[in-house]
Tab-separated table of C-alpha atoms and ligand atoms in Angstrom:
chain	number	residue	atom	x	y	z
A	264	UNK	CA	0.000	0.000	0.000
A	265	UNK	CA	1.542	3.299	-1.064
A	266	UNK	CA	1.311	5.947	1.646
A	267	UNK	CA	-0.504	9.039	0.404
A	268	UNK	CA	1.372	12.314	0.221
A	269	UNK	CA	0.221	15.907	0.517
A	270	UNK	CA	2.996	18.440	0.137
A	271	UNK	CA	3.223	22.122	-0.434
A	272	UNK	CA	5.937	24.277	-1.955
A	273	UNK	CA	5.687	27.878	-0.912
A	274	UNK	CA	7.772	28.988	-3.909
A	275	UNK	CA	8.275	32.733	-3.230
A	276	UNK	CA	4.758	33.229	-1.868
A	277	UNK	CA	5.624	33.024	1.855
A	278	UNK	CA	8.610	35.243	2.494
A	279	UNK	CA	8.875	36.325	6.136
A	280	UNK	CA	9.017	34.534	9.486
A	281	UNK	CA	5.722	36.130	10.404
A	282	UNK	CA	4.022	34.647	7.355
A	283	UNK	CA	5.558	31.284	8.192
A	284	UNK	CA	4.174	31.532	11.739
A	285	UNK	CA	0.612	32.003	10.576
A	286	UNK	CA	0.597	29.399	7.834
A	287	UNK	CA	2.706	26.668	9.434
A	288	UNK	CA	1.128	26.867	12.881
A	289	UNK	CA	-2.329	26.712	11.337
A	290	UNK	CA	-1.440	23.775	9.095
A	291	UNK	CA	0.241	21.909	11.943
A	292	UNK	CA	-2.775	22.280	14.198
A	293	UNK	CA	-5.438	21.545	11.588
A	294	UNK	CA	-3.719	18.406	10.263
A	295	UNK	CA	-2.755	16.967	13.641
A	296	UNK	CA	-5.044	13.959	13.283
A	297	UNK	CA	-4.059	13.176	9.683
A	298	UNK	CA	-1.255	10.843	10.700
A	299	UNK	CA	-1.961	8.310	7.953
A	300	UNK	CA	-0.735	10.898	5.425
A	301	UNK	CA	2.814	11.958	4.635
A	302	UNK	CA	2.612	15.744	4.825
A	303	UNK	CA	5.495	18.146	4.298
A	304	UNK	CA	6.182	21.798	3.540
A	305	UNK	CA	8.877	23.329	1.342
A	306	UNK	CA	9.788	26.951	2.156
A	307	UNK	CA	12.605	29.091	0.750
A	308	UNK	CA	16.045	28.119	2.127
A	309	UNK	CA	16.467	30.877	4.767
A	310	UNK	CA	13.061	30.162	6.299
A	311	UNK	CA	13.772	26.471	6.889
A	312	UNK	CA	15.158	26.917	10.458
A	313	UNK	CA	12.149	28.950	11.516
A	314	UNK	CA	9.721	26.462	10.002
A	315	UNK	CA	11.508	23.552	11.650
A	316	UNK	CA	10.998	25.124	15.094
A	317	UNK	CA	7.258	25.214	14.465
A	318	UNK	CA	7.016	21.669	13.076
A	319	UNK	CA	9.455	19.927	15.426
A	320	UNK	CA	7.653	17.152	17.284
A	321	UNK	CA	4.683	17.121	14.881
A	322	UNK	CA	4.171	14.529	12.154
A	323	UNK	CA	4.699	17.139	9.446
A	324	UNK	CA	8.033	17.155	7.678
A	325	UNK	CA	9.902	19.845	5.800
A	326	UNK	CA	12.381	20.182	2.981
A	327	UNK	CA	13.805	22.416	0.273
A	328	UNK	CA	12.687	23.590	-3.157
A	329	UNK	CA	16.097	22.926	-4.707
A	330	UNK	CA	19.630	21.746	-3.914
A	331	UNK	CA	23.097	21.955	-5.460
A	332	UNK	CA	24.163	19.134	-7.771
A	333	UNK	CA	27.491	18.800	-5.945
A	334	UNK	CA	28.139	18.030	-2.288
A	335	UNK	CA	30.749	20.722	-1.598
A	336	UNK	CA	33.191	23.089	-3.269
A	337	UNK	CA	33.271	26.313	-5.278
A	338	UNK	CA	29.595	26.720	-6.269
A	339	UNK	CA	28.736	30.303	-5.335
A	340	UNK	CA	25.168	30.759	-4.191
A	341	UNK	CA	24.290	27.068	-4.060
A	342	UNK	CA	23.058	25.039	-1.085
A	343	UNK	CA	24.594	21.587	-0.565
A	344	UNK	CA	22.779	18.521	0.785
A	345	UNK	CA	24.695	18.448	4.062
A	346	UNK	CA	23.309	21.873	5.004
A	347	UNK	CA	19.788	20.642	4.351
A	348	UNK	CA	20.421	17.556	6.483
A	349	UNK	CA	21.775	19.808	9.226
A	350	UNK	CA	18.495	21.753	9.118
A	351	UNK	CA	16.420	18.580	9.467
A	352	UNK	CA	15.199	18.452	5.863
A	353	UNK	CA	13.899	15.099	4.679
A	354	UNK	CA	12.715	16.119	1.203
A	355	UNK	CA	14.130	17.997	-1.775
A	356	UNK	CA	12.106	19.157	-4.752
A	357	UNK	CA	14.133	18.683	-7.930
A	358	UNK	CA	13.630	19.942	-11.459
A	359	UNK	CA	10.416	21.894	-11.003
A	360	UNK	CA	9.199	23.425	-14.270
A	361	UNK	CA	10.190	26.891	-13.034
A	362	UNK	CA	13.748	25.698	-12.293
A	363	UNK	CA	13.959	24.160	-15.745
A	364	UNK	CA	12.531	27.282	-17.389
A	365	UNK	CA	14.247	30.150	-15.526
A	366	UNK	CA	17.442	28.455	-14.351
A	367	UNK	CA	18.067	26.164	-17.280
A	368	UNK	CA	18.073	22.974	-15.267
A	369	UNK	CA	18.530	19.994	-17.534
A	370	UNK	CA	17.476	16.373	-17.221
A	371	UNK	CA	21.116	15.579	-16.437
A	372	UNK	CA	21.121	18.092	-13.547
A	373	UNK	CA	17.949	16.489	-12.244
A	374	UNK	CA	19.581	13.072	-12.343
A	375	UNK	CA	22.661	14.301	-10.460
A	376	UNK	CA	20.520	15.932	-7.796
A	377	UNK	CA	18.262	12.880	-7.380
A	378	UNK	CA	21.320	10.679	-6.838
A	379	UNK	CA	22.917	13.118	-4.414
A	380	UNK	CA	19.712	13.504	-2.464
A	381	UNK	CA	19.425	9.715	-2.056
A	382	UNK	CA	23.088	9.455	-1.113
A	383	UNK	CA	22.425	11.824	1.774
A	384	UNK	CA	19.328	9.898	2.861
A	385	UNK	CA	16.736	12.464	1.787
A	386	UNK	CA	13.690	11.847	-0.400
A	387	UNK	CA	13.888	13.402	-3.865
A	388	UNK	CA	10.755	14.775	-5.492
A	389	UNK	CA	11.582	14.528	-9.172
A	390	UNK	CA	9.325	16.779	-11.236
A	391	UNK	CA	8.286	15.997	-14.801
A	392	UNK	CA	5.719	17.437	-17.184
A	393	UNK	CA	5.039	18.504	-20.732
A	394	UNK	CA	4.507	22.029	-22.029
A	395	UNK	CA	1.361	23.183	-23.758
A	396	UNK	CA	2.920	23.059	-27.227
A	397	UNK	CA	4.399	19.603	-26.627
A	398	UNK	CA	0.955	18.387	-25.631
A	399	UNK	CA	-0.725	19.990	-28.627
A	400	UNK	CA	1.838	18.690	-31.068
A	401	UNK	CA	1.450	15.167	-29.704
A	402	UNK	CA	4.907	15.058	-28.112
A	403	UNK	CA	3.800	15.081	-24.477
A	404	UNK	CA	4.271	11.378	-23.829
A	405	UNK	CA	7.754	11.325	-25.337
A	406	UNK	CA	8.763	14.309	-23.207
A	407	UNK	CA	7.411	12.814	-19.998
A	408	UNK	CA	9.032	9.434	-20.726
A	409	UNK	CA	12.408	11.095	-21.355
A	410	UNK	CA	12.217	13.115	-18.136
A	411	UNK	CA	11.209	10.072	-16.075
A	412	UNK	CA	14.018	7.958	-17.546
A	413	UNK	CA	16.579	10.673	-16.819
A	414	UNK	CA	15.315	11.247	-13.288
A	415	UNK	CA	15.745	7.522	-12.494
A	416	UNK	CA	18.806	6.810	-14.644
A	417	UNK	CA	21.368	4.649	-12.819
A	418	UNK	CA	19.261	4.090	-9.688
A	419	UNK	CA	18.754	0.663	-8.136
A	420	UNK	CA	15.279	-0.775	-7.594
A	421	UNK	CA	15.539	-0.001	-3.869
A	422	UNK	CA	16.467	3.608	-4.616
A	423	UNK	CA	13.610	4.051	-7.085
A	424	UNK	CA	11.162	2.939	-4.416
A	425	UNK	CA	12.262	5.926	-2.320
A	426	UNK	CA	11.757	8.512	-5.069
A	427	UNK	CA	8.568	10.549	-5.344
A	428	UNK	CA	7.727	11.375	-8.956
A	429	UNK	CA	5.797	14.605	-9.339
A	430	UNK	CA	3.739	15.067	-12.481
A	431	UNK	CA	3.238	18.775	-13.113
A	432	UNK	CA	2.151	19.613	-16.653
A	433	UNK	CA	3.657	23.033	-17.368
A	434	UNK	CA	0.366	24.228	-18.898
A	435	UNK	CA	-1.488	23.497	-15.639
A	436	UNK	CA	0.786	25.443	-13.267
A	437	UNK	CA	-0.404	28.850	-12.057
A	438	UNK	CA	-3.765	28.572	-13.824
A	439	UNK	CA	-7.351	28.916	-12.714
A	440	UNK	CA	-7.941	25.204	-13.353
A	441	UNK	CA	-5.436	22.352	-13.328
A	442	UNK	CA	-5.495	19.154	-15.395
A	443	UNK	CA	-8.558	16.912	-15.122
A	444	UNK	CA	-8.444	13.866	-12.857
A	445	UNK	CA	-8.992	11.606	-15.886
A	446	UNK	CA	-6.066	13.109	-17.761
A	447	UNK	CA	-3.765	12.942	-14.731
A	448	UNK	CA	-4.709	9.307	-14.071
A	449	UNK	CA	-3.917	8.428	-17.678
A	450	UNK	CA	-0.471	10.067	-17.452
A	451	UNK	CA	0.300	8.561	-14.044
A	452	UNK	CA	-0.529	5.100	-15.317
A	453	UNK	CA	1.686	5.789	-18.353
A	454	UNK	CA	4.531	6.865	-16.019
A	455	UNK	CA	4.102	3.708	-13.932
A	456	UNK	CA	4.286	1.716	-17.141
A	457	UNK	CA	7.552	3.439	-18.111
A	458	UNK	CA	9.037	2.610	-14.694
A	459	UNK	CA	7.857	-1.016	-15.011
A	460	UNK	CA	9.344	-1.397	-18.468
A	461	UNK	CA	12.729	0.082	-17.553
A	462	UNK	CA	13.149	-0.840	-13.903
A	463	UNK	CA	10.774	-3.744	-13.221
A	464	UNK	CA	7.304	-4.206	-11.804
A	465	UNK	CA	8.359	-4.093	-8.143
A	466	UNK	CA	9.809	-0.593	-8.519
A	467	UNK	CA	6.763	0.511	-10.529
A	468	UNK	CA	4.329	-0.782	-7.928
A	469	UNK	CA	6.136	0.978	-5.078
A	470	UNK	CA	7.073	4.344	-6.592
A	471	UNK	CA	4.729	7.119	-5.621
A	472	UNK	CA	3.473	9.497	-8.289
A	473	UNK	CA	1.817	12.707	-7.166
A	474	UNK	CA	0.180	15.528	-9.097
A	475	UNK	CA	0.719	19.284	-8.919
A	476	UNK	CA	-0.642	22.226	-10.895
A	477	UNK	CA	-3.427	24.530	-9.660
A	478	UNK	CA	-4.720	21.980	-7.153
A	479	UNK	CA	-7.788	23.193	-5.262
A	480	UNK	CA	-10.364	21.511	-3.080
A	481	UNK	CA	-12.785	20.628	-5.884
A	482	UNK	CA	-10.115	19.098	-8.107
A	483	UNK	CA	-8.379	17.400	-5.164
A	484	UNK	CA	-11.550	15.467	-4.368
A	485	UNK	CA	-11.632	14.035	-7.876
A	486	UNK	CA	-7.885	13.478	-8.191
A	487	UNK	CA	-7.609	11.526	-4.953
A	488	UNK	CA	-10.207	8.971	-6.085
A	489	UNK	CA	-7.874	7.755	-8.842
A	490	UNK	CA	-5.832	4.620	-8.411
A	491	UNK	CA	-2.503	5.908	-9.703
A	492	UNK	CA	-2.569	9.315	-8.041
A	493	UNK	CA	-0.673	8.877	-4.780
A	494	UNK	CA	-0.915	12.430	-3.583
A	495	UNK	CA	-1.029	16.116	-4.275
A	496	UNK	CA	1.417	18.946	-4.614
A	497	UNK	CA	-0.443	22.003	-3.406
A	498	UNK	CA	0.319	25.563	-4.499
A	499	UNK	CA	-1.377	28.982	-4.560
A	500	UNK	CA	-4.809	27.628	-3.653
A	501	UNK	CA	-3.495	26.276	-0.333
A	502	UNK	CA	-1.948	29.467	1.051
A	503	UNK	CA	-4.409	29.527	3.999
A	504	UNK	CA	-4.300	26.877	6.735
A	505	UNK	CA	-7.947	25.859	6.361
A	506	UNK	CA	-7.632	25.584	2.579
A	507	UNK	CA	-4.545	23.394	2.872
A	508	UNK	CA	-6.168	21.217	5.547
A	509	UNK	CA	-9.274	20.740	3.402
A	510	UNK	CA	-7.157	19.714	0.404
A	511	UNK	CA	-5.116	17.337	2.597
A	512	UNK	CA	-8.284	15.738	3.969
A	513	UNK	CA	-9.220	14.555	0.470
A	514	UNK	CA	-6.270	12.160	0.622
A	515	UNK	CA	-7.481	10.372	3.747
A	516	UNK	CA	-8.634	6.819	3.189
A	517	UNK	CA	-12.396	6.563	2.848
A	518	UNK	CA	-14.350	3.559	4.190
B	769	LIG	P1	0.183	26.147	-8.365
B	769	LIG	O1	1.640	25.566	-8.140
B	769	LIG	O2	-0.773	25.281	-7.582
B	769	LIG	O3	0.242	27.517	-7.833
B	769	LIG	O4	-0.121	26.050	-9.819
B	769	LIG	C1	1.847	24.210	-8.201
B	769	LIG	C2	3.290	23.861	-8.391
B	769	LIG	O5	3.935	24.410	-9.305
B	769	LIG	O6	3.806	23.034	-7.642
């Protein structure tokens, strides 16, 4: 049984300790009973220590939105894995569409970071997704397959089981509506098929695939009913504790 995930990158939406106080305290308190879920928050780097003080002792984890592709050395402005470990991070988001678009991150960078993250015992969230034009021109599946293969390139079956794959179609990020539950289920089952073909059925059965891109309560309810959707990556529509908690509650097992 794959444990359901609800996570939340704050991108550059939550930018002061005071904003962290309000959002994180609220989320922590409202999701206290949701222990069957794996919940974690991803703030900007400098806010990680403050967030960790609020979440310490709760079942909610935290992590980073990015990480260097090397473990130490002359990489001005980068943050290495050991610093994240020192700050109690358990998760690292890797290769988000905005990182690929604005910071030219390549599939090879993503692969390096995924490996490094695993080496340091953290969980990588490897992001994949097609652009609008790739989808329209019928190249979406090829793009997603390539990104998935690169993200997992050179990993053992045991390592793949620890990775969280995040499907975020570029055309669904920052929009009024995200992708439909039917479409996401189709892509997630395709991704699981790619993992099965390349890395075996055990890895494919265990790897968790979550969806992000304009997730809101109404869409979350539909998404979480699908077999291959193992969780949600919340964004702008979860920037209030009660909104996040309501989205998270859709991932709880129903009788
Ligand atoms: P959004 O962000 O919900 O604001 O579209 C989602 C994401 O990019 O993870």
